[in-house]
Amino acid sequence: MTVKIGIDTGGTHTDVVLVGSDRGIFHTLKVATTPENLSIGILNGVEKALMAASLSPEDVSHFVYGTTYVTNIIVEQKNVDVGLITTEGFRDVLAIGRATRKENIYDINWRPQQPIVPRRYRLTVKERINAKGEIETPLDVGSVIEALGQLRSAGINSVAVCLLHAYINPLHEQRIKEIAAQHFPSISISLSSDIVREFREYERSSTTAINAYVLRSMHDHLDDLARSLKSRGIPSTPYIMRGNGGIMSFERGKEVPVAITHSGPVAGIVGATMLAKSAGIKNIITFDMGGTSSDIALVADHDVVVTTRGKLAGYSVLLPIVDLVTIGAGGGSIARVDSGGRLLVGPQSAGSVPGPLCYDQGGENVTITDANLYAGRLNADYFLAGARKIDATLSAKGLEKEVAEPLGMSSIDAALGIIDIAESHMTNAIKLVSIQRGVDPREFTLVGFGGAGPLHAVALADSLGMTSVLIPPAPGNVSASGLLCAEVRQDAVRTIVKSVDDLTAEIVQQIASDLTSEIQALLELDGVPIAEQQAVLTADVRYLGQSHDINVPLALTDLDATGFKSLSERFTERHKQQFGYELAGTPVEIVNVRISGFGHQPGLPWPAREVLNTVPEAIGTRQVAHRSQSETTAWPIYRFDTFGIGTTINGPAIVEYPGSTLVIPPGWTAQYDRFMNAVVTK
């Protein structure tokens, strides 16, 4: 029997999904994240899942890992010193950036974000390759040795190398790596030409610098985890989730850790998309609320949107990344009253340690979890199915002292105020991926998951006029399950920047051939035979004079004059759809040619249930506070593990899952399908 394990490490909990090849075995669980060493929590989860399934480590044939580790390193600005070597005259590209003022151009207190590499560690070398790939100034080896020596003397162990036109000709970058290996073998080198072969020197420099920033830490973490898994007897090659929605081997992940950006949240989007497909729902907005943040993405017609203009803690990332919005609103987000008497919620988080007040781990701040507990939405005796004990009295005392008294209101109003403010932040984030992009959210289904997502999902849908919400069968483990749905994926790109009138089919076909060979080699290294590989070609296209481009499909079968014409027509159609107009008569140019290579897709891990149980019994009632009611009232409480196909629950009601809680407000009804998805409608 084939056994697969998916592990998603978040800020508060580490989620585990174990599934057997025949889907007869299926287990989900949550364990505490261990920030001091993530591997400890991961191995704890693996051991508990195997024990629950009565399996041994040798039975595991597929292990996939998702994590926010890379994101956390950048967000927390951990004390990592990195260097940057670039072409003479371009030392300050990271500082100049796009020379824009955001968000408010009239804010006199605004200061630009500090570059991830300080100026004293940004050094230049003598060399110049032009935009055609021709060498104008040969690489000065002496300047390279001098720059590397300065950085090594300053204690720098990780260096990004980003030369001006290395995307078109990487010769000089490769030579710098050889010199470093010969003279300074202790320095880790990140080459822009190995990470992203695309023009735009600022974004390329930023991406390479981020890779260098997280390289050593991620290398050590993946090595430690791989050794630990092997020592426990798990024989499978471990994989890790990429930001593009695919997975890659640990070995590849150690080379390009910047590609692991948003790994955990992206896995949730992949899992939610597969679950929506199983429920026959094409258009969804995913809402993933965990312990520290909420992640929102829009998926139309089962198509997960991937962008190449991503951001990580404000820094540009020039790699394919699933398009999502992240806000600091999680269960551990801190509520506080400022000096002006305003109630604020987030983005600061109490994390897993010390966590919310109710965790009784020395926390001193009221959080969203405390507010939900006090409002009766959470069960202190069934939190994580009783695996974690929480103390409601601590939440009550904290709410009274930190929020209710300073604002002169009751503790119930304080708890509801915290929930209202948090939900307003989440609603605005949903608007960012929908209304502000010309999409009506009322035509979509909101998929709520994560440990805290189902607590708020229906209320968010209601505030946006949405009439349908989907809650997965194990809401707190959707990201971990998404890891087991993901394909192996590798991406590559080459810049052209030529008008279609100046291009020939031979030029594009040669580039496509080179990209295909590169992708095939990478997929093979990740264990995917050529016979099982698939590839998709696309092109970034724009009107002459534009600075932004649109990605459109590229078919090699029609790359003659007619083919370029059809490519231009596809671009024009998408331009009109996105911007509402076309520039008739303006030349069209291809900026980049891209390829995405895929391996086999494991498929949906969630098992279908055969038991019918349309009218389950409530286990009791609990006093619950809700904005739709003038006072707390008794709501019926149900347990998910008593449900079957066709179960129907009318609001107001609360459904307790082993790792999450669903709040069904008055006027809403939940019905469970054969995969035990709750389809909540109004």
mmCIF file of N, CA and C in Angstrom, residues 283-285 298 427 430-446 460-461 463-468:
data_model
loop_
_atom_site.group_PDB
_atom_site.id
_atom_site.type_symbol
_atom_site.label_atom_id
_atom_site.label_comp_id
_atom_site.label_asym_id
_atom_site.label_seq_id
_atom_site.Cartn_x
_atom_site.Cartn_y
_atom_site.Cartn_z
ATOM 1 N N ASN A 283 -15.922 28.493 -9.303
ATOM 2 C CA ASN A 283 -15.379 29.807 -8.942
ATOM 3 C C ASN A 283 -15.366 29.977 -7.423
ATOM 4 N N ILE A 284 -14.180 30.162 -6.862
ATOM 5 C CA ILE A 284 -14.071 30.257 -5.414
ATOM 6 C C ILE A 284 -13.142 31.400 -5.011
ATOM 7 N N ILE A 285 -13.339 31.876 -3.797
ATOM 8 C CA ILE A 285 -12.375 32.752 -3.124
ATOM 9 C C ILE A 285 -11.937 31.994 -1.879
ATOM 10 N N LEU A 298 -8.194 34.352 -5.215
ATOM 11 C CA LEU A 298 -9.342 34.141 -6.101
ATOM 12 C C LEU A 298 -8.983 33.088 -7.137
ATOM 13 N N THR A 427 -12.630 41.300 5.365
ATOM 14 C CA THR A 427 -13.531 41.686 4.273
ATOM 15 C C THR A 427 -12.808 42.571 3.265
ATOM 16 N N ILE A 430 -10.605 40.491 1.050
ATOM 17 C CA ILE A 430 -11.366 39.793 0.008
ATOM 18 C C ILE A 430 -11.712 40.751 -1.128
ATOM 19 N N LYS A 431 -12.026 41.989 -0.778
ATOM 20 C CA LYS A 431 -12.311 42.990 -1.816
ATOM 21 C C LYS A 431 -11.088 43.250 -2.691
ATOM 22 N N LEU A 432 -9.899 43.153 -2.108
ATOM 23 C CA LEU A 432 -8.672 43.385 -2.882
ATOM 24 C C LEU A 432 -8.518 42.398 -4.018
ATOM 25 N N VAL A 433 -8.893 41.128 -3.783
ATOM 26 C CA VAL A 433 -8.716 40.115 -4.828
ATOM 27 C C VAL A 433 -9.938 39.995 -5.729
ATOM 28 N N SER A 434 -11.001 40.729 -5.418
ATOM 29 C CA SER A 434 -12.221 40.601 -6.213
ATOM 30 C C SER A 434 -12.703 41.949 -6.734
ATOM 31 N N ILE A 435 -13.359 42.727 -5.905
ATOM 32 C CA ILE A 435 -13.978 43.970 -6.360
ATOM 33 C C ILE A 435 -12.968 44.907 -6.986
ATOM 34 N N GLN A 436 -11.793 45.058 -6.371
ATOM 35 C CA GLN A 436 -10.795 45.981 -6.905
ATOM 36 C C GLN A 436 -10.147 45.466 -8.193
ATOM 37 N N ARG A 437 -10.474 44.254 -8.586
ATOM 38 C CA ARG A 437 -9.993 43.720 -9.863
ATOM 39 C C ARG A 437 -11.139 43.507 -10.844
ATOM 40 N N GLY A 438 -12.265 44.131 -10.531
ATOM 41 C CA GLY A 438 -13.404 44.069 -11.446
ATOM 42 C C GLY A 438 -14.188 42.778 -11.369
ATOM 43 N N VAL A 439 -14.064 42.038 -10.270
ATOM 44 C CA VAL A 439 -14.758 40.764 -10.116
ATOM 45 C C VAL A 439 -15.795 40.893 -9.005
ATOM 46 N N ASP A 440 -17.009 40.397 -9.263
ATOM 47 C CA ASP A 440 -18.090 40.457 -8.292
ATOM 48 C C ASP A 440 -18.008 39.237 -7.370
ATOM 49 N N PRO A 441 -17.688 39.415 -6.082
ATOM 50 C CA PRO A 441 -17.563 38.262 -5.183
ATOM 51 C C PRO A 441 -18.861 37.496 -5.003
ATOM 52 N N ARG A 442 -19.994 38.129 -5.303
ATOM 53 C CA ARG A 442 -21.279 37.449 -5.144
ATOM 54 C C ARG A 442 -21.448 36.302 -6.129
ATOM 55 N N GLU A 443 -20.606 36.269 -7.151
ATOM 56 C CA GLU A 443 -20.647 35.181 -8.128
ATOM 57 C C GLU A 443 -19.698 34.052 -7.754
ATOM 58 N N PHE A 444 -19.099 34.131 -6.578
ATOM 59 C CA PHE A 444 -18.127 33.145 -6.129
ATOM 60 C C PHE A 444 -18.582 32.499 -4.823
ATOM 61 N N THR A 445 -17.990 31.353 -4.538
ATOM 62 C CA THR A 445 -18.185 30.670 -3.263
ATOM 63 C C THR A 445 -16.956 30.905 -2.397
ATOM 64 N N LEU A 446 -17.165 31.285 -1.151
ATOM 65 C CA LEU A 446 -16.057 31.488 -0.223
ATOM 66 C C LEU A 446 -15.704 30.153 0.430
ATOM 67 N N LEU A 460 -18.160 36.715 6.923
ATOM 68 C CA LEU A 460 -17.509 37.480 5.854
ATOM 69 C C LEU A 460 -18.328 37.410 4.579
ATOM 70 N N ALA A 461 -18.800 36.219 4.238
ATOM 71 C CA ALA A 461 -19.626 36.068 3.040
ATOM 72 C C ALA A 461 -20.884 36.915 3.144
ATOM 73 N N SER A 463 -21.355 39.660 4.821
ATOM 74 C CA SER A 463 -21.066 41.094 4.701
ATOM 75 C C SER A 463 -20.791 41.501 3.257
ATOM 76 N N LEU A 464 -20.396 40.560 2.413
ATOM 77 C CA LEU A 464 -20.089 40.850 1.014
ATOM 78 C C LEU A 464 -21.241 40.504 0.075
ATOM 79 N N GLY A 465 -22.338 40.031 0.623
ATOM 80 C CA GLY A 465 -23.475 39.664 -0.212
ATOM 81 C C GLY A 465 -23.318 38.324 -0.885
ATOM 82 N N MET A 466 -22.335 37.541 -0.469
ATOM 83 C CA MET A 466 -22.145 36.201 -1.019
ATOM 84 C C MET A 466 -23.149 35.260 -0.367
ATOM 85 N N THR A 467 -23.611 34.274 -1.121
ATOM 86 C CA THR A 467 -24.663 33.395 -0.617
ATOM 87 C C THR A 467 -24.225 31.949 -0.475
ATOM 88 N N SER A 468 -22.940 31.678 -0.690
ATOM 89 C CA SER A 468 -22.470 30.297 -0.626
ATOM 90 C C SER A 468 -21.088 30.245 0.006
#
